[in-house]
Amino acid sequence: MKSKSRTSAGSADQITRRGEQAVKTGAQIVVDTLIEQGVETMFGYTGGVVLPLFDRLYDAPINFIVPRHEQGGCHMADAYARASGKVGVMLATSGPGACNLVTGLATAMMDSVPLVALTGQVRTELIGNDAFQEADTTGITRPVTKYNCIVKDVKDVARIIREAFYIASTGRPGPVLVDLPVDVQVTKCSTGGPAEMKLPGYRVRTKGHARQISTAAEAINKSKQPVLYVGGGVVSANASQELRALAEKAHLPVTMTLLGLGSYDQRRPESLDMLGMHGAAYANYAVQECDLLIAVGARFDDRVTGKVETFAPNAKIIHIDIDPASISKNVSVDIPVVGDAKVILGELVKEVEYRERKRWFNKIAEWKKKFAFRYDQDSSTIKPQFVVEELCRQTKSGAIVTTGVGQNQMWAAQFYKFIRPRQFISSGGLGTMGYGLPAAIGAQVAMPDVTVIDIDGDHSFNMTMTELATAVEHNLPINVCILNNGYMGMVRQWQELFYNKRYSKSYLSNPDYAVIARALGAVGITVDKKEEVPKAVKQMLAEKKPCVVDFRVEREENVWPMVPAGKSIDEMSGLDILERLI
Amino acid sequence: MKHIISALVENKPGVLAHVAGMFAARAFNIDSLVVGRTEDPQLSRMTIVVIGDDRVLEQVRKQLAKIVPVVKVQDFVGQPVVARDLMLIAISVPPEKRPEILSLIEMFRGKVVDISQKFVMVEISGPEAKIEAFINVCKPYGIKSVARTGTIAMPRHAKIEA
Ligand SMILES: Cc1ncc(C[n+]2csc(CCOP(=O)(O)OP(=O)(O)O)c2C)c(N)n1
Ligand SMILES: [Mg+2]
């Protein structure tokens, strides 16, 4: 292997002498290809076998952010991608560095986020020998990436990196990992030759089938009780405008999944907000009673459908999705349309007609009035929902919101009203605690002029709080709002409801977050009185530094409504509580 | 129901792991999986026998096609195909029973490829049912060991030309 690389380097030199092509190391080719792909910002953490790459990055025109843990870096790159629509890039060393990416890759995979992860690998000749810091990175990450590969020949570096960006960002987006042995990084190679992509097995269908689109339009025109059910695919396809045009022209109510939030302006009358396990009762009722369900870029996840056999029982189902495999996976579909949501919705708009659907919209309006998201506003304690509402009020629905996982995430989704796509950034599919803070950093790097708020849980924050140091280092004015209930609240809620209030291992002693924030160079504020909430939010938003606000909220508040596991989505608990609060 | 799925895949490292991993991760049931070269050095063919209902098979086909290095996926269900297994089987046969077993082997168009004091090794190919039948008739003699390839298949000529 060694002698082989020497020969290829030799021949490369000869070519330069003839002055036809440039000779570069693998590492230089990587960096040049990143720049060629439009990478302006990337995230990464160094180590033994990526030193050649870091050397080439030393003076490269790329804004480089080093997290405190590779998982954090991967979430940052992920949120950078979600906020900007560009491909996120994360670089890590072999072995432990690569292993630390796994949670981040799985998070991005489940939520279809375009990400390119580059990992160093031990020298090609040592692979398989249990060498120092060797891990079977492609083997470990295969199930959590859209595609991955190891580059064994420097001549393939440019092509494979191009392919990685192309695969990550087209079709149903997802993370792609490229493993780069250190000898490939240092081997020289002539460049300038053709590095065209070779992907005979990768096809993307963007244009929808014209007849299917017409069939869908007819069904919409005929429907008396339709519902649009939209997911993250609308956000990643940048199809919000087309969605709005369709909903307005055909006059359709719109409900969104957790990841779909932001794709439709929640202030508009057609919005039914979020559906599903902790979704709006009015959204769930509308879905259960609709005669036509138009799913766009959504995948009938079990958190949305509840008991799948009784999901939307009377509905004909149209499913628009770029991924043929997501069609009829969980629910059998009547009118499938495979392709890009933006293109298909654009076509669909042309063929639909306005229908008043007065009875349907009246019914929905009644449900909306009766079962709005509510909480006890007269309580003397700080209600977590109140904090989220106050954040929404003071930022005028304009902030980018990231979340932890658990009750905090659900309250953020229920009580912040989103108005534009890429505004709500949350780990939906994998439900990764610890996502919120690094995600806020990634989003703030992507959108320096937008207010970024991490609405977090105390225990979610515990998992990755070290990244506060990263925010401080880069002077990122992120706002971390910990809805500190002293519990793994969502777990506690289940234990309260289904395990006789036996709160087994669902609380830990927490540190004083404001003190921690200050120790790391951020601003730290503690709020334990309800009346101090608005002032604290105001102060936080005025801060130029990263700011952590520890809201000591009501400890045993629950998220309502709730569809218990295995029930239909119209069998919600907690509706009596919502009605009592009217 | 049994389906024979034929997948053309790029001849790259990791593809087999990817395909096998996908089947395991999605709890699909593999009956057999055969990988071999094709007329094109860049491509290999995987022939996978899968058991499942229509819904499962639809997902199998789609999830296979979604794997980046998988170039083409065909499900041969409901079409005329030639499907073959190859088996090597060692049968314990005392010398006095040899004429008997040899005539059986001939009936099944098998071939004796090795012979010793106590055993004959037979090479036999054909549709799965024939292989199974041969195993059954050999059982009374005592089977020492069996090595089978799993099914490979190709649609009948008329289909290829069409
Ligand atoms: C990495 C990870 N580990 C475990 C879980 C399971 N889990 C889901 S919610 C939750 C509790 C979250 O607690 P906290 O962050 O305080 O949020 P709260 O529900 O109290 O708002 C746990 C443990 C998870 N989602 N992610
Ligand atoms: Mg908590």
PDB file of C-alpha atoms in Angstrom, chain B residues 33-135:
ATOM      1  CA  LEU B  33     -29.056 -14.224  -0.277  1.00  0.00           C
ATOM      2  CA  VAL B  34     -26.568 -14.879  -3.054  1.00  0.00           C
ATOM      3  CA  VAL B  35     -24.013 -12.409  -4.382  1.00  0.00           C
ATOM      4  CA  GLY B  36     -21.986 -12.906  -7.509  1.00  0.00           C
ATOM      5  CA  ARG B  37     -20.320 -11.109 -10.369  1.00  0.00           C
ATOM      6  CA  THR B  38     -22.145 -10.231 -13.556  1.00  0.00           C
ATOM      7  CA  GLU B  39     -21.187  -9.576 -17.161  1.00  0.00           C
ATOM      8  CA  ASP B  40     -20.273  -6.034 -16.079  1.00  0.00           C
ATOM      9  CA  PRO B  41     -17.219  -5.896 -13.776  1.00  0.00           C
ATOM     10  CA  GLN B  42     -18.646  -2.778 -12.072  1.00  0.00           C
ATOM     11  CA  LEU B  43     -21.807  -4.569 -11.006  1.00  0.00           C
ATOM     12  CA  SER B  44     -22.704  -7.540  -8.859  1.00  0.00           C
ATOM     13  CA  ARG B  45     -26.034  -9.263  -8.646  1.00  0.00           C
ATOM     14  CA  MET B  46     -27.684 -10.059  -5.365  1.00  0.00           C
ATOM     15  CA  THR B  47     -30.450 -12.585  -5.498  1.00  0.00           C
ATOM     16  CA  ILE B  48     -32.485 -12.440  -2.348  1.00  0.00           C
ATOM     17  CA  VAL B  49     -35.349 -14.730  -1.468  1.00  0.00           C
ATOM     18  CA  VAL B  50     -37.715 -12.944   0.881  1.00  0.00           C
ATOM     19  CA  ILE B  51     -40.853 -14.114   2.610  1.00  0.00           C
ATOM     20  CA  GLY B  52     -43.633 -11.633   3.277  1.00  0.00           C
ATOM     21  CA  ASP B  53     -46.976 -10.227   2.227  1.00  0.00           C
ATOM     22  CA  ASP B  54     -47.443  -7.646  -0.530  1.00  0.00           C
ATOM     23  CA  ARG B  55     -47.023  -4.758   1.818  1.00  0.00           C
ATOM     24  CA  VAL B  56     -43.753  -6.054   3.220  1.00  0.00           C
ATOM     25  CA  LEU B  57     -42.457  -6.805  -0.253  1.00  0.00           C
ATOM     26  CA  GLU B  58     -43.305  -3.318  -1.467  1.00  0.00           C
ATOM     27  CA  GLN B  59     -41.211  -1.928   1.369  1.00  0.00           C
ATOM     28  CA  VAL B  60     -38.414  -4.422   0.658  1.00  0.00           C
ATOM     29  CA  ARG B  61     -38.218  -3.280  -2.954  1.00  0.00           C
ATOM     30  CA  LYS B  62     -38.382   0.406  -2.090  1.00  0.00           C
ATOM     31  CA  GLN B  63     -35.909   0.243   0.768  1.00  0.00           C
ATOM     32  CA  LEU B  64     -33.482  -1.716  -1.416  1.00  0.00           C
ATOM     33  CA  ALA B  65     -33.799   0.771  -4.255  1.00  0.00           C
ATOM     34  CA  LYS B  66     -33.134   3.577  -1.778  1.00  0.00           C
ATOM     35  CA  ILE B  67     -29.674   2.257  -0.904  1.00  0.00           C
ATOM     36  CA  VAL B  68     -27.327   4.438  -2.908  1.00  0.00           C
ATOM     37  CA  PRO B  69     -25.104   1.715  -4.453  1.00  0.00           C
ATOM     38  CA  VAL B  70     -28.133  -0.387  -5.431  1.00  0.00           C
ATOM     39  CA  VAL B  71     -28.641   0.238  -9.124  1.00  0.00           C
ATOM     40  CA  LYS B  72     -31.716  -1.774 -10.000  1.00  0.00           C
ATOM     41  CA  VAL B  73     -34.266  -3.890  -8.172  1.00  0.00           C
ATOM     42  CA  GLN B  74     -36.564  -6.496  -9.713  1.00  0.00           C
ATOM     43  CA  ASP B  75     -39.119  -8.705  -8.061  1.00  0.00           C
ATOM     44  CA  PHE B  76     -39.672 -11.839 -10.164  1.00  0.00           C
ATOM     45  CA  VAL B  77     -42.961 -12.706  -8.527  1.00  0.00           C
ATOM     46  CA  GLY B  78     -45.625 -13.733 -11.019  1.00  0.00           C
ATOM     47  CA  GLN B  79     -43.297 -13.950 -13.975  1.00  0.00           C
ATOM     48  CA  PRO B  80     -41.684 -16.923 -15.674  1.00  0.00           C
ATOM     49  CA  VAL B  81     -38.196 -17.337 -14.286  1.00  0.00           C
ATOM     50  CA  VAL B  82     -35.533 -19.947 -14.158  1.00  0.00           C
ATOM     51  CA  ALA B  83     -34.574 -20.327 -10.514  1.00  0.00           C
ATOM     52  CA  ARG B  84     -31.782 -22.643  -9.424  1.00  0.00           C
ATOM     53  CA  ASP B  85     -29.982 -23.761  -6.299  1.00  0.00           C
ATOM     54  CA  LEU B  86     -26.694 -25.606  -6.223  1.00  0.00           C
ATOM     55  CA  MET B  87     -25.927 -28.119  -3.475  1.00  0.00           C
ATOM     56  CA  LEU B  88     -23.015 -30.248  -2.400  1.00  0.00           C
ATOM     57  CA  ILE B  89     -24.139 -33.083  -0.195  1.00  0.00           C
ATOM     58  CA  ALA B  90     -22.110 -35.780   1.506  1.00  0.00           C
ATOM     59  CA  ILE B  91     -24.080 -38.957   2.085  1.00  0.00           C
ATOM     60  CA  SER B  92     -22.869 -41.890   4.118  1.00  0.00           C
ATOM     61  CA  VAL B  93     -23.120 -44.965   1.944  1.00  0.00           C
ATOM     62  CA  PRO B  94     -21.606 -48.338   2.794  1.00  0.00           C
ATOM     63  CA  PRO B  95     -20.130 -50.061  -0.300  1.00  0.00           C
ATOM     64  CA  GLU B  96     -23.041 -52.529  -0.551  1.00  0.00           C
ATOM     65  CA  LYS B  97     -25.553 -49.692  -0.962  1.00  0.00           C
ATOM     66  CA  ARG B  98     -23.637 -47.878  -3.665  1.00  0.00           C
ATOM     67  CA  PRO B  99     -25.554 -49.173  -6.690  1.00  0.00           C
ATOM     68  CA  GLU B 100     -28.782 -48.085  -5.059  1.00  0.00           C
ATOM     69  CA  ILE B 101     -27.610 -44.559  -4.319  1.00  0.00           C
ATOM     70  CA  LEU B 102     -25.977 -44.168  -7.685  1.00  0.00           C
ATOM     71  CA  SER B 103     -29.246 -44.838  -9.440  1.00  0.00           C
ATOM     72  CA  LEU B 104     -30.952 -42.266  -7.210  1.00  0.00           C
ATOM     73  CA  ILE B 105     -28.279 -39.725  -8.061  1.00  0.00           C
ATOM     74  CA  GLU B 106     -28.808 -40.452 -11.702  1.00  0.00           C
ATOM     75  CA  MET B 107     -32.567 -40.027 -11.408  1.00  0.00           C
ATOM     76  CA  PHE B 108     -31.961 -36.561  -9.942  1.00  0.00           C
ATOM     77  CA  ARG B 109     -29.276 -35.793 -12.493  1.00  0.00           C
ATOM     78  CA  GLY B 110     -26.732 -35.270  -9.767  1.00  0.00           C
ATOM     79  CA  LYS B 111     -23.041 -35.813 -10.171  1.00  0.00           C
ATOM     80  CA  VAL B 112     -20.704 -37.740  -7.904  1.00  0.00           C
ATOM     81  CA  VAL B 113     -17.778 -35.418  -7.257  1.00  0.00           C
ATOM     82  CA  ASP B 114     -15.968 -37.303  -4.516  1.00  0.00           C
ATOM     83  CA  ILE B 115     -16.074 -40.757  -3.109  1.00  0.00           C
ATOM     84  CA  SER B 116     -14.466 -42.542  -0.153  1.00  0.00           C
ATOM     85  CA  GLN B 117     -14.915 -45.699   1.873  1.00  0.00           C
ATOM     86  CA  LYS B 118     -17.890 -44.350   3.740  1.00  0.00           C
ATOM     87  CA  PHE B 119     -19.166 -41.305   1.829  1.00  0.00           C
ATOM     88  CA  VAL B 120     -20.146 -40.039  -1.561  1.00  0.00           C
ATOM     89  CA  MET B 121     -20.239 -36.347  -2.261  1.00  0.00           C
ATOM     90  CA  VAL B 122     -22.831 -35.279  -4.798  1.00  0.00           C
ATOM     91  CA  GLU B 123     -23.212 -32.061  -6.728  1.00  0.00           C
ATOM     92  CA  ILE B 124     -26.773 -31.323  -7.656  1.00  0.00           C
ATOM     93  CA  SER B 125     -28.542 -28.271  -8.981  1.00  0.00           C
ATOM     94  CA  GLY B 126     -32.079 -27.365  -9.836  1.00  0.00           C
ATOM     95  CA  PRO B 127     -35.174 -25.723  -8.495  1.00  0.00           C
ATOM     96  CA  GLU B 128     -35.334 -25.595  -4.746  1.00  0.00           C
ATOM     97  CA  ALA B 129     -38.050 -28.261  -4.596  1.00  0.00           C
ATOM     98  CA  LYS B 130     -35.855 -30.755  -6.389  1.00  0.00           C
ATOM     99  CA  ILE B 131     -32.982 -30.094  -4.006  1.00  0.00           C
ATOM    100  CA  GLU B 132     -35.297 -30.578  -1.055  1.00  0.00           C
ATOM    101  CA  ALA B 133     -36.628 -33.788  -2.551  1.00  0.00           C
ATOM    102  CA  PHE B 134     -33.127 -35.128  -3.009  1.00  0.00           C
ATOM    103  CA  ILE B 135     -32.241 -34.322   0.576  1.00  0.00           C
TER     104      ILE B 135
END
